PDB file of C-alpha atoms in Angstrom:
ATOM      1  CA  MET F1103      10.794  13.246  -6.003  1.00 53.00           C
ATOM      2  CA  PRO F1104      13.397  11.104  -7.841  1.00 60.00           C
ATOM      3  CA  ALA F1105      15.699  12.696 -10.364  1.00 68.00           C
ATOM      4  CA  GLU F1106      14.630  12.345 -13.969  1.00 77.00           C
ATOM      5  CA  LEU F1107      16.619   9.736 -15.890  1.00 75.00           C
ATOM      6  CA  PRO F1108      18.493  10.941 -18.959  1.00 73.00           C
ATOM      7  CA  LYS F1109      16.888  10.024 -22.251  1.00 73.00           C
ATOM      8  CA  LEU F1110      18.733   7.604 -24.491  1.00 60.00           C
ATOM      9  CA  PRO F1111      19.307   8.634 -28.102  1.00 62.00           C
ATOM     10  CA  GLN F1112      16.833   7.289 -30.634  1.00 69.00           C
ATOM     11  CA  ARG F1113      18.329   4.860 -33.141  1.00 70.00           C
ATOM     12  CA  GLY F1114      15.544   4.943 -35.663  1.00 78.00           C
ATOM     13  CA  PRO F1115      14.217   1.968 -37.572  1.00 86.00           C
ATOM     14  CA  ALA F1116      16.578  -0.919 -38.321  1.00 86.00           C
ATOM     15  CA  PRO F1117      17.846  -0.954 -41.893  1.00 91.00           C
ATOM     16  CA  ALA F1118      16.740  -3.806 -44.178  1.00 95.00           C
ATOM     17  CA  VAL F1119      20.125  -5.518 -44.035  1.00 96.00           C
ATOM     18  CA  GLU F1120      18.884  -8.599 -45.892  1.00 97.00           C
ATOM     19  CA  GLN F1121      18.458  -6.394 -48.968  1.00 97.00           C
ATOM     20  CA  MET F1122      21.943  -4.858 -48.752  1.00 97.00           C
ATOM     21  CA  SER F1123      25.074  -5.908 -50.616  1.00 98.00           C
ATOM     22  CA  ASN F1124      28.100  -7.317 -48.813  1.00 98.00           C
ATOM     23  CA  ALA F1125      29.964  -4.066 -49.443  1.00 98.00           C
ATOM     24  CA  GLU F1126      27.127  -1.967 -47.962  1.00 98.00           C
ATOM     25  CA  LEU F1127      27.019  -4.191 -44.880  1.00 98.00           C
ATOM     26  CA  ALA F1128      30.796  -3.997 -44.432  1.00 98.00           C
ATOM     27  CA  ARG F1129      30.647  -0.192 -44.664  1.00 97.00           C
ATOM     28  CA  MET F1130      27.982  -0.116 -41.934  1.00 96.00           C
ATOM     29  CA  VAL F1131      30.227  -2.161 -39.654  1.00 97.00           C
ATOM     30  CA  GLU F1132      33.329  -0.092 -40.440  1.00 96.00           C
ATOM     31  CA  ALA F1133      31.440   3.144 -39.807  1.00 94.00           C
ATOM     32  CA  GLU F1134      30.345   1.878 -36.374  1.00 93.00           C
ATOM     33  CA  HIS F1135      26.703   2.309 -37.382  1.00 92.00           C
ATOM     34  CA  PRO F1136      24.305   1.732 -34.450  1.00 91.00           C
ATOM     35  CA  TYR F1137      23.135  -1.440 -36.235  1.00 93.00           C
ATOM     36  CA  ARG F1138      26.647  -2.696 -37.023  1.00 94.00           C
ATOM     37  CA  GLY F1139      25.961  -5.926 -35.136  1.00 94.00           C
ATOM     38  CA  LYS F1140      22.900  -6.596 -37.273  1.00 96.00           C
ATOM     39  CA  ALA F1141      24.971  -5.942 -40.400  1.00 97.00           C
ATOM     40  CA  LEU F1142      27.744  -8.278 -39.211  1.00 97.00           C
ATOM     41  CA  PHE F1143      25.225 -11.021 -38.415  1.00 97.00           C
ATOM     42  CA  GLU F1144      23.689 -10.681 -41.895  1.00 98.00           C
ATOM     43  CA  LEU F1145      27.136 -11.040 -43.468  1.00 98.00           C
ATOM     44  CA  SER F1146      27.802 -14.009 -41.193  1.00 97.00           C
ATOM     45  CA  ASP F1147      24.592 -15.696 -42.368  1.00 97.00           C
ATOM     46  CA  ARG F1148      25.922 -15.521 -45.949  1.00 98.00           C
ATOM     47  CA  ILE F1149      29.337 -17.088 -45.273  1.00 98.00           C
ATOM     48  CA  ALA F1150      28.540 -20.708 -46.153  1.00 97.00           C
ATOM     49  CA  LEU F1151      27.398 -19.764 -49.663  1.00 97.00           C
ATOM     50  CA  ASP F1152      29.454 -16.639 -50.331  1.00 98.00           C
ATOM     51  CA  ASP F1153      33.257 -16.462 -50.124  1.00 98.00           C
ATOM     52  CA  ASP F1154      33.116 -12.669 -50.443  1.00 98.00           C
ATOM     53  CA  ALA F1155      31.021 -12.480 -47.264  1.00 98.00           C
ATOM     54  CA  ALA F1156      33.534 -14.744 -45.507  1.00 98.00           C
ATOM     55  CA  THR F1157      36.429 -12.544 -46.609  1.00 98.00           C
ATOM     56  CA  LYS F1158      34.638  -9.428 -45.386  1.00 98.00           C
ATOM     57  CA  VAL F1159      33.764 -10.961 -42.001  1.00 98.00           C
ATOM     58  CA  ALA F1160      37.399 -12.031 -41.520  1.00 98.00           C
ATOM     59  CA  MET F1161      38.575  -8.524 -42.402  1.00 98.00           C
ATOM     60  CA  LEU F1162      36.018  -6.863 -40.120  1.00 98.00           C
ATOM     61  CA  SER F1163      36.975  -9.101 -37.178  1.00 97.00           C
ATOM     62  CA  ARG F1164      40.290  -7.257 -37.083  1.00 97.00           C
ATOM     63  CA  LEU F1165      38.618  -3.922 -36.253  1.00 96.00           C
ATOM     64  CA  THR F1166      39.413  -2.694 -32.771  1.00 94.00           C
ATOM     65  CA  SER F1167      35.820  -1.514 -32.374  1.00 93.00           C
ATOM     66  CA  LEU F1168      34.512  -5.060 -32.936  1.00 95.00           C
ATOM     67  CA  ARG F1169      37.139  -6.568 -30.666  1.00 94.00           C
ATOM     68  CA  ARG F1170      35.970  -4.253 -27.867  1.00 93.00           C
ATOM     69  CA  ALA F1171      32.211  -4.571 -28.459  1.00 90.00           C
ATOM     70  CA  ARG F1172      30.885  -7.337 -26.187  1.00 90.00           C
ATOM     71  CA  LEU F1173      27.847  -9.417 -27.023  1.00 86.00           C
ATOM     72  CA  PHE F1174      28.015 -11.103 -23.625  1.00 88.00           C
ATOM     73  CA  ASP F1175      30.699 -12.075 -21.120  1.00 88.00           C
ATOM     74  CA  ARG F1176      33.984 -12.361 -23.051  1.00 88.00           C
ATOM     75  CA  VAL F1177      32.403 -12.818 -26.488  1.00 92.00           C
ATOM     76  CA  SER F1178      32.998  -9.836 -28.754  1.00 94.00           C
ATOM     77  CA  LEU F1179      31.509  -9.039 -32.126  1.00 96.00           C
ATOM     78  CA  ALA F1180      34.909  -9.982 -33.587  1.00 97.00           C
ATOM     79  CA  TRP F1181      34.740 -13.410 -31.938  1.00 97.00           C
ATOM     80  CA  SER F1182      31.200 -13.907 -33.237  1.00 97.00           C
ATOM     81  CA  GLY F1183      32.488 -13.311 -36.765  1.00 97.00           C
ATOM     82  CA  ILE F1184      35.334 -15.800 -36.329  1.00 98.00           C
ATOM     83  CA  ILE F1185      32.945 -18.357 -34.828  1.00 97.00           C
ATOM     84  CA  ALA F1186      30.599 -17.900 -37.808  1.00 98.00           C
ATOM     85  CA  LEU F1187      33.528 -18.457 -40.166  1.00 98.00           C
ATOM     86  CA  LEU F1188      34.439 -21.670 -38.358  1.00 98.00           C
ATOM     87  CA  ALA F1189      30.832 -22.886 -38.238  1.00 98.00           C
ATOM     88  CA  ALA F1190      30.297 -22.446 -41.997  1.00 97.00           C
ATOM     89  CA  GLU F1191      32.780 -25.301 -42.518  1.00 97.00           C
ATOM     90  CA  THR F1192      33.865 -24.341 -46.024  1.00 97.00           C
ATOM     91  CA  GLU F1193      37.512 -24.431 -47.039  1.00 98.00           C
ATOM     92  CA  HIS F1194      37.539 -20.670 -47.588  1.00 98.00           C
ATOM     93  CA  SER F1195      35.679 -19.827 -44.374  1.00 98.00           C
ATOM     94  CA  ARG F1196      37.949 -22.013 -42.249  1.00 98.00           C
ATOM     95  CA  ALA F1197      41.104 -20.519 -43.805  1.00 98.00           C
ATOM     96  CA  SER F1198      39.657 -17.035 -43.255  1.00 98.00           C
ATOM     97  CA  ALA F1199      38.852 -17.903 -39.630  1.00 98.00           C
ATOM     98  CA  TYR F1200      42.414 -19.072 -39.003  1.00 98.00           C
ATOM     99  CA  GLU F1201      43.809 -15.827 -40.433  1.00 97.00           C
ATOM    100  CA  ALA F1202      41.377 -13.694 -38.424  1.00 98.00           C
ATOM    101  CA  PHE F1203      42.172 -15.642 -35.253  1.00 98.00           C
ATOM    102  CA  GLY F1204      45.897 -15.184 -35.930  1.00 97.00           C
ATOM    103  CA  ALA F1205      45.390 -11.408 -36.001  1.00 96.00           C
ATOM    104  CA  LEU F1206      44.132 -11.410 -32.391  1.00 96.00           C
ATOM    105  CA  ASP F1207      46.653 -10.736 -29.658  1.00 94.00           C
ATOM    106  CA  VAL F1208      47.943 -13.775 -27.755  1.00 97.00           C
ATOM    107  CA  GLU F1209      45.822 -13.165 -24.655  1.00 96.00           C
ATOM    108  CA  GLU F1210      42.667 -12.810 -26.717  1.00 95.00           C
ATOM    109  CA  GLN F1211      43.549 -16.002 -28.619  1.00 97.00           C
ATOM    110  CA  ARG F1212      43.929 -17.871 -25.309  1.00 97.00           C
ATOM    111  CA  ASP F1213      40.582 -16.533 -24.073  1.00 96.00           C
ATOM    112  CA  MET F1214      38.823 -17.517 -27.277  1.00 97.00           C
ATOM    113  CA  LEU F1215      40.282 -21.037 -27.256  1.00 98.00           C
ATOM    114  CA  ASP F1216      39.195 -21.361 -23.634  1.00 97.00           C
ATOM    115  CA  TYR F1217      35.686 -20.172 -24.545  1.00 96.00           C
ATOM    116  CA  LEU F1218      35.544 -22.664 -27.447  1.00 97.00           C
ATOM    117  CA  GLU F1219      36.944 -25.387 -25.158  1.00 97.00           C
ATOM    118  CA  VAL F1220      39.728 -26.384 -27.566  1.00 98.00           C
ATOM    119  CA  THR F1221      43.515 -26.215 -27.479  1.00 98.00           C
ATOM    120  CA  SER F1222      43.929 -24.989 -31.065  1.00 98.00           C
ATOM    121  CA  ILE F1223      41.679 -23.062 -33.419  1.00 98.00           C
ATOM    122  CA  GLU F1224      41.807 -25.919 -35.942  1.00 98.00           C
ATOM    123  CA  GLU F1225      40.013 -28.146 -33.400  1.00 98.00           C
ATOM    124  CA  ALA F1226      37.067 -25.741 -33.129  1.00 97.00           C
ATOM    125  CA  HIS F1227      33.899 -26.811 -34.929  1.00 97.00           C
ATOM    126  CA  PRO F1228      31.165 -24.646 -33.386  1.00 96.00           C
ATOM    127  CA  ARG F1229      27.555 -25.020 -34.447  1.00 92.00           C
ATOM    128  CA  ILE F1230      25.295 -22.024 -34.828  1.00 85.00           C
ATOM    129  CA  ALA F1231      21.600 -22.755 -34.388  1.00 72.00           C
TER     130      ALA F1231
END
């Protein structure tokens, strides 16, 4: 008889992030809440119309926990925030993206540029569908 697999912890229902303020979402991410990715993505969706959301995403992208959390392959939650900032294409979001990118270590910067297939962050104009 095969050994019983350990049970994974229950996360509970997802919070209604679309109803939360930018500050509440940022606190969820900072606290490493189980739904921190969902909170970051909600903030990212607000970037194009909300400079405060852009500022918060740029700040959050500096967190070690987001730099280590992988969505897939090399792409971290921090990278996803920077990519969202770039994709919003506002003056504030682009400036915030450049600052957030500058806070990454050199190796991580090289990896991200390689992933984005550009030689400088200013050349990156990703589209998010």
